[in-house]
mmCIF file of C-alpha atoms in Angstrom:
data_model
loop_
_atom_site.group_PDB
_atom_site.id
_atom_site.type_symbol
_atom_site.label_atom_id
_atom_site.label_comp_id
_atom_site.label_asym_id
_atom_site.label_seq_id
_atom_site.Cartn_x
_atom_site.Cartn_y
_atom_site.Cartn_z
ATOM 1 C CA UNK A 253 6.129 -30.798 2.417
ATOM 2 C CA UNK A 254 3.832 -29.526 4.637
ATOM 3 C CA UNK A 255 2.770 -24.977 5.580
ATOM 4 C CA UNK A 256 2.945 -23.746 9.217
ATOM 5 C CA UNK A 257 -1.258 -22.476 9.879
ATOM 6 C CA UNK A 258 0.001 -19.209 10.567
ATOM 7 C CA UNK A 259 1.742 -18.554 7.898
ATOM 8 C CA UNK A 260 -1.581 -20.292 6.530
ATOM 9 C CA UNK A 261 -3.694 -17.744 8.083
ATOM 10 C CA UNK A 262 -1.418 -14.310 7.323
ATOM 11 C CA UNK A 263 -1.699 -15.942 3.530
ATOM 12 C CA UNK A 264 -5.381 -16.055 3.921
ATOM 13 C CA UNK A 265 -5.169 -12.762 5.164
ATOM 14 C CA UNK A 266 -3.401 -10.424 2.921
ATOM 15 C CA UNK A 267 -5.023 -12.528 -0.388
ATOM 16 C CA UNK A 268 -8.281 -12.277 0.695
ATOM 17 C CA UNK A 269 -7.691 -7.879 1.643
ATOM 18 C CA UNK A 270 -6.377 -8.546 -2.168
ATOM 19 C CA UNK A 271 -9.268 -9.880 -3.593
ATOM 20 C CA UNK A 272 -11.314 -6.822 -1.147
ATOM 21 C CA UNK A 273 -9.295 -4.930 -3.610
ATOM 22 C CA UNK A 274 -11.379 -5.322 -6.210
ATOM 23 C CA UNK A 275 -14.380 -6.600 -5.506
ATOM 24 C CA UNK A 276 -15.575 -4.715 -3.364
ATOM 25 C CA UNK A 277 -18.297 -2.046 -4.598
ATOM 26 C CA UNK A 278 -17.270 1.628 -2.872
ATOM 27 C CA UNK A 279 -13.582 2.864 -3.030
ATOM 28 C CA UNK A 280 -13.799 3.075 0.588
ATOM 29 C CA UNK A 281 -13.696 -0.594 0.672
ATOM 30 C CA UNK A 282 -11.334 -0.707 -1.420
ATOM 31 C CA UNK A 283 -8.974 0.831 0.088
ATOM 32 C CA UNK A 284 -9.924 -0.899 3.944
ATOM 33 C CA UNK A 285 -8.635 -4.008 2.108
ATOM 34 C CA UNK A 286 -5.574 -2.140 0.482
ATOM 35 C CA UNK A 287 -4.836 -1.263 4.387
ATOM 36 C CA UNK A 288 -5.340 -5.207 4.966
ATOM 37 C CA UNK A 289 -3.568 -5.708 2.710
ATOM 38 C CA UNK A 290 -0.054 -3.924 4.139
ATOM 39 C CA UNK A 291 -1.322 -5.650 7.067
ATOM 40 C CA UNK A 292 -1.185 -9.109 5.664
ATOM 41 C CA UNK A 293 2.441 -7.688 4.295
ATOM 42 C CA UNK A 294 3.808 -6.793 7.555
ATOM 43 C CA UNK A 295 2.373 -9.448 8.792
ATOM 44 C CA UNK A 296 4.329 -11.269 6.669
ATOM 45 C CA UNK A 297 7.861 -9.370 6.960
ATOM 46 C CA UNK A 298 7.460 -10.057 11.093
ATOM 47 C CA UNK A 299 6.731 -13.864 10.193
ATOM 48 C CA UNK A 300 10.570 -14.026 8.475
ATOM 49 C CA UNK A 301 12.055 -12.554 11.135
ATOM 50 C CA UNK A 302 11.996 -9.038 9.935
ATOM 51 C CA UNK A 303 11.139 -7.400 12.297
ATOM 52 C CA UNK A 304 12.797 -3.794 11.288
ATOM 53 C CA UNK A 305 10.938 -3.768 8.380
ATOM 54 C CA UNK A 306 7.715 -5.124 9.046
ATOM 55 C CA UNK A 307 7.819 -1.814 11.959
ATOM 56 C CA UNK A 308 8.454 0.039 8.889
ATOM 57 C CA UNK A 309 6.014 -1.329 6.551
ATOM 58 C CA UNK A 310 3.210 -0.734 9.478
ATOM 59 C CA UNK A 311 4.068 3.241 10.786
ATOM 60 C CA UNK A 312 4.462 4.415 7.244
ATOM 61 C CA UNK A 313 1.757 2.798 4.853
ATOM 62 C CA UNK A 314 -0.692 1.344 7.253
ATOM 63 C CA UNK A 315 -0.363 4.179 10.188
ATOM 64 C CA UNK A 316 0.516 7.451 7.275
ATOM 65 C CA UNK A 317 -0.372 7.132 3.638
ATOM 66 C CA UNK A 318 -3.442 4.669 4.774
ATOM 67 C CA UNK A 319 -4.896 6.418 7.285
ATOM 68 C CA UNK A 320 -4.398 10.026 4.375
ATOM 69 C CA UNK A 321 -6.504 7.910 2.216
ATOM 70 C CA UNK A 322 -8.850 6.191 3.833
ATOM 71 C CA UNK A 323 -9.919 10.376 5.222
ATOM 72 C CA UNK A 324 -10.000 11.447 1.995
ATOM 73 C CA UNK A 325 -12.050 9.154 1.008
ATOM 74 C CA UNK A 326 -13.901 8.728 3.077
ATOM 75 C CA UNK A 327 -14.411 12.454 3.084
ATOM 76 C CA UNK A 328 -15.361 12.657 -0.578
ATOM 77 C CA UNK A 329 -18.230 10.262 0.163
ATOM 78 C CA UNK A 330 -18.755 11.526 3.942
ATOM 79 C CA UNK A 331 -22.668 12.220 1.860
ATOM 80 C CA UNK A 332 -23.575 8.606 1.330
ATOM 81 C CA UNK A 333 -21.965 7.307 3.877
ATOM 82 C CA UNK A 334 -23.313 5.255 7.239
ATOM 83 C CA UNK A 335 -22.733 5.385 10.685
ATOM 84 C CA UNK A 336 -19.688 3.982 11.507
ATOM 85 C CA UNK A 337 -20.522 3.058 15.050
ATOM 86 C CA UNK A 338 -21.915 -0.411 13.350
ATOM 87 C CA UNK A 339 -18.480 -1.032 12.666
ATOM 88 C CA UNK A 340 -17.072 -1.004 15.980
ATOM 89 C CA UNK A 341 -17.340 -4.197 17.326
ATOM 90 C CA UNK A 342 -15.909 -5.818 13.564
ATOM 91 C CA UNK A 343 -13.062 -3.445 13.767
ATOM 92 C CA UNK A 344 -13.086 -4.463 17.977
ATOM 93 C CA UNK A 345 -12.413 -8.583 17.077
ATOM 94 C CA UNK A 346 -9.529 -7.511 13.928
ATOM 95 C CA UNK A 347 -7.774 -6.018 15.635
ATOM 96 C CA UNK A 348 -7.526 -8.376 18.147
ATOM 97 C CA UNK A 349 -7.421 -10.846 16.146
ATOM 98 C CA UNK A 350 -4.381 -9.644 14.802
ATOM 99 C CA UNK A 351 -2.672 -8.537 18.128
ATOM 100 C CA UNK A 352 -2.527 -11.475 19.050
ATOM 101 C CA UNK A 353 -0.991 -12.534 15.313
ATOM 102 C CA UNK A 354 1.429 -10.487 16.110
ATOM 103 C CA UNK A 355 2.235 -11.735 19.283
ATOM 104 C CA UNK A 356 2.024 -15.434 18.414
ATOM 105 C CA UNK A 357 4.504 -14.288 15.053
ATOM 106 C CA UNK A 358 7.047 -12.854 18.083
ATOM 107 C CA UNK A 359 7.534 -15.159 20.669
ATOM 108 C CA UNK A 360 7.747 -17.968 18.488
ATOM 109 C CA UNK A 361 8.327 -18.155 14.695
ATOM 110 C CA UNK A 362 10.130 -19.681 12.525
ATOM 111 C CA UNK A 363 14.336 -18.666 11.962
ATOM 112 C CA UNK A 364 15.122 -15.961 10.858
ATOM 113 C CA UNK A 365 17.471 -16.494 7.186
ATOM 114 C CA UNK A 366 19.449 -13.300 6.676
ATOM 115 C CA UNK A 367 19.148 -10.422 8.202
ATOM 116 C CA UNK A 368 17.751 -7.364 6.516
ATOM 117 C CA UNK A 369 18.374 -4.697 8.140
ATOM 118 C CA UNK A 370 22.319 -5.231 9.799
ATOM 119 C CA UNK A 371 23.909 -6.322 5.901
ATOM 120 C CA UNK A 372 22.733 -3.716 4.572
ATOM 121 C CA UNK A 373 24.100 -1.064 7.397
ATOM 122 C CA UNK A 374 26.499 -0.470 4.905
ATOM 123 C CA UNK A 375 24.761 0.331 1.898
ATOM 124 C CA UNK A 376 23.272 3.525 3.284
ATOM 125 C CA UNK A 377 26.571 5.547 3.179
ATOM 126 C CA UNK A 378 27.485 4.066 0.099
ATOM 127 C CA UNK A 379 23.480 4.585 -2.244
ATOM 128 C CA UNK A 380 23.107 8.194 0.155
ATOM 129 C CA UNK A 381 22.163 10.173 -3.271
ATOM 130 C CA UNK A 382 19.453 7.137 -5.074
ATOM 131 C CA UNK A 383 17.795 8.739 -1.358
ATOM 132 C CA UNK A 384 18.583 11.855 -2.050
ATOM 133 C CA UNK A 385 16.366 11.443 -5.250
ATOM 134 C CA UNK A 386 13.939 9.232 -3.907
ATOM 135 C CA UNK A 387 13.813 12.765 -0.861
ATOM 136 C CA UNK A 388 13.178 14.520 -4.007
ATOM 137 C CA UNK A 389 10.956 12.649 -5.735
ATOM 138 C CA UNK A 390 8.703 12.804 -2.431
ATOM 139 C CA UNK A 391 8.637 16.203 -1.989
ATOM 140 C CA UNK A 392 8.426 16.777 -5.840
ATOM 141 C CA UNK A 393 5.421 15.077 -5.436
ATOM 142 C CA UNK A 394 3.942 16.179 -2.169
ATOM 143 C CA UNK A 395 4.138 19.753 -4.047
ATOM 144 C CA UNK A 396 2.015 18.687 -7.191
ATOM 145 C CA UNK A 397 -0.531 17.608 -4.908
ATOM 146 C CA UNK A 398 -0.487 20.600 -2.953
ATOM 147 C CA UNK A 399 -0.847 22.544 -6.491
ATOM 148 C CA UNK A 400 -3.553 20.070 -8.271
ATOM 149 C CA UNK A 401 -5.433 20.940 -4.073
ATOM 150 C CA UNK A 402 -5.081 24.591 -4.174
ATOM 151 C CA UNK A 403 -6.767 24.312 -8.253
ATOM 152 C CA UNK A 404 -9.632 22.268 -6.743
ATOM 153 C CA UNK A 405 -9.893 24.585 -3.682
ATOM 154 C CA UNK A 406 -9.566 27.836 -5.973
ATOM 155 C CA UNK A 407 -12.586 26.344 -7.557
ATOM 156 C CA UNK A 408 -14.632 26.101 -4.205
ATOM 157 C CA UNK A 409 -13.943 29.106 -2.438
ATOM 158 C CA UNK B 16 7.599 -15.899 -2.910
ATOM 159 C CA UNK B 17 4.017 -17.337 -4.322
ATOM 160 C CA UNK B 18 1.967 -15.497 -2.016
ATOM 161 C CA UNK B 19 3.314 -12.614 -4.086
ATOM 162 C CA UNK B 20 3.086 -14.086 -7.017
ATOM 163 C CA UNK B 21 -0.800 -14.569 -6.345
ATOM 164 C CA UNK B 22 -1.187 -11.183 -5.106
ATOM 165 C CA UNK B 23 0.111 -9.486 -8.805
ATOM 166 C CA UNK B 24 -1.449 -12.490 -10.097
ATOM 167 C CA UNK B 25 -4.579 -10.770 -8.352
ATOM 168 C CA UNK B 26 -4.002 -7.032 -8.886
ATOM 169 C CA UNK B 27 -2.786 -7.844 -12.719
ATOM 170 C CA UNK B 28 -6.681 -9.234 -13.381
ATOM 171 C CA UNK B 29 -8.558 -6.787 -11.317
ATOM 172 C CA UNK B 30 -6.786 -3.733 -13.660
ATOM 173 C CA UNK B 31 -7.961 -6.069 -16.389
ATOM 174 C CA UNK B 32 -11.169 -5.899 -15.877
ATOM 175 C CA UNK B 33 -11.950 -2.511 -13.665
ATOM 176 C CA UNK B 34 -12.625 0.594 -15.583
ATOM 177 C CA UNK B 35 -12.478 2.478 -12.364
ATOM 178 C CA UNK B 36 -9.092 4.623 -12.295
ATOM 179 C CA UNK B 37 -8.588 4.754 -8.429
ATOM 180 C CA UNK B 38 -9.562 0.621 -8.321
ATOM 181 C CA UNK B 39 -6.890 0.124 -11.520
ATOM 182 C CA UNK B 40 -4.297 2.712 -8.778
ATOM 183 C CA UNK B 41 -5.285 0.050 -5.802
ATOM 184 C CA UNK B 42 -4.683 -2.364 -8.044
ATOM 185 C CA UNK B 43 -0.828 -1.282 -8.960
ATOM 186 C CA UNK B 44 -0.524 -0.305 -4.989
ATOM 187 C CA UNK B 45 -1.182 -4.070 -4.193
ATOM 188 C CA UNK B 46 1.316 -4.776 -7.082
ATOM 189 C CA UNK B 47 3.954 -2.741 -5.137
ATOM 190 C CA UNK B 48 3.273 -4.648 -1.632
ATOM 191 C CA UNK B 49 3.806 -7.832 -3.877
ATOM 192 C CA UNK B 50 7.249 -7.143 -5.483
ATOM 193 C CA UNK B 51 8.366 -6.096 -1.728
ATOM 194 C CA UNK B 52 6.863 -9.021 0.192
ATOM 195 C CA UNK B 53 8.842 -11.119 -3.155
ATOM 196 C CA UNK B 54 11.884 -9.335 -2.235
ATOM 197 C CA UNK B 55 11.921 -10.098 1.414
ATOM 198 C CA UNK B 56 11.170 -13.180 1.587
ATOM 199 C CA UNK B 57 14.172 -13.759 -1.460
ATOM 200 C CA UNK B 58 16.910 -12.281 0.502
ATOM 201 C CA UNK B 59 15.693 -13.980 3.789
ATOM 202 C CA UNK B 60 16.253 -17.333 1.860
ATOM 203 C CA UNK B 61 19.256 -16.487 -0.320
ATOM 204 C CA UNK B 62 22.271 -17.273 0.838
ATOM 205 C CA UNK B 63 24.294 -14.505 -0.833
ATOM 206 C CA UNK B 64 22.022 -11.722 -0.903
ATOM 207 C CA UNK B 65 23.345 -8.187 -1.754
ATOM 208 C CA UNK B 66 23.855 -5.059 0.795
ATOM 209 C CA UNK B 67 21.632 -2.954 -1.984
ATOM 210 C CA UNK B 68 18.481 -4.918 -1.212
ATOM 211 C CA UNK B 69 17.296 -2.194 1.686
ATOM 212 C CA UNK B 70 17.799 0.841 -1.502
ATOM 213 C CA UNK B 71 15.292 -1.991 -3.850
ATOM 214 C CA UNK B 72 12.869 -1.944 -0.942
ATOM 215 C CA UNK B 73 12.840 1.939 0.514
ATOM 216 C CA UNK B 74 12.809 2.528 -3.797
ATOM 217 C CA UNK B 75 9.669 0.246 -4.200
ATOM 218 C CA UNK B 76 7.692 2.178 -0.273
ATOM 219 C CA UNK B 77 8.972 5.956 -2.266
ATOM 220 C CA UNK B 78 7.465 4.481 -5.189
ATOM 221 C CA UNK B 79 4.499 3.984 -3.745
ATOM 222 C CA UNK B 80 4.144 6.125 -1.156
ATOM 223 C CA UNK B 81 4.182 8.616 -4.708
ATOM 224 C CA UNK B 82 1.337 6.801 -6.421
ATOM 225 C CA UNK B 83 -1.157 7.467 -2.743
ATOM 226 C CA UNK B 84 0.314 10.395 -3.182
ATOM 227 C CA UNK B 85 -1.457 10.931 -6.733
ATOM 228 C CA UNK B 86 -4.530 9.026 -6.168
ATOM 229 C CA UNK B 87 -5.557 10.764 -3.641
ATOM 230 C CA UNK B 88 -4.621 14.454 -5.450
ATOM 231 C CA UNK B 89 -6.018 13.137 -8.818
ATOM 232 C CA UNK B 90 -9.580 11.559 -6.301
ATOM 233 C CA UNK B 91 -10.699 15.157 -5.069
ATOM 234 C CA UNK B 92 -9.531 16.982 -8.117
ATOM 235 C CA UNK B 93 -12.094 14.422 -10.048
ATOM 236 C CA UNK B 94 -14.340 14.293 -8.103
ATOM 237 C CA UNK B 95 -14.608 18.149 -7.366
ATOM 238 C CA UNK B 96 -15.046 18.700 -11.270
ATOM 239 C CA UNK B 97 -17.482 16.174 -11.246
ATOM 240 C CA UNK B 98 -15.271 14.783 -13.743
ATOM 241 C CA UNK B 99 -16.382 10.432 -13.695
ATOM 242 C CA UNK B 100 -13.830 8.376 -12.582
ATOM 243 C CA UNK B 101 -14.098 5.876 -15.908
ATOM 244 C CA UNK B 102 -10.810 5.991 -17.201
ATOM 245 C CA UNK B 103 -12.665 4.660 -20.738
ATOM 246 C CA UNK B 104 -13.823 8.253 -21.175
ATOM 247 C CA UNK B 105 -10.567 9.931 -20.420
ATOM 248 C CA UNK B 106 -9.062 10.979 -23.548
ATOM 249 C CA UNK B 107 -6.886 14.039 -22.596
ATOM 250 C CA UNK B 108 -3.671 14.623 -20.818
ATOM 251 C CA UNK B 109 -4.505 17.812 -19.780
ATOM 252 C CA UNK B 110 -7.529 19.277 -19.018
#
């Protein structure tokens, strides 16, 4: 059984990013590794033909939470950080590589089995209390985080 | 599926060998990533997939998001208080 080279590339990216989380010395680099693991998982979803799930993963985790995490950690490490300009060529190369991978996946991936969103269309109406509880969990976490931050602000002001 | 299991193995090894609180929580985040990969791949290749899979996926995503928010709050708070991130030196649940 031969694996698709495209899938092997995505798997290497994801596993390499997972290893980078623990092998890097600085927390900022670990967070960047986690971000690439999120991107790798979104590419896996795209490879499986689950486009909507891949987009959600990209928007919520890479676009939202990873940016939040990077800004928080980079802000704390600002005093010891080096110039960001030397990373720009690397980031451009990575962005181009990932875009090429995503476009090639969108153009000719393997045929998808079950469509996740189509099969789950009735579930949102059935399980809405669960979704309500999940929203409440997120809300209470954000409130708790704000309280901790407020205590921190009171300490430094 | 093998990719997800490999990610879980990497995360478990990292959690077991690190004492840094943030590294441990990032490892747990990796486990969440692996679980979403396993869930979606299982759904994709399973002919009797249930419609409640999306709820499970949303649950995993919510817990992962909650964990990231907690990581940031803890990281900023501990750095600001001058507390180390070494979990072996933390002996109290309340500061």
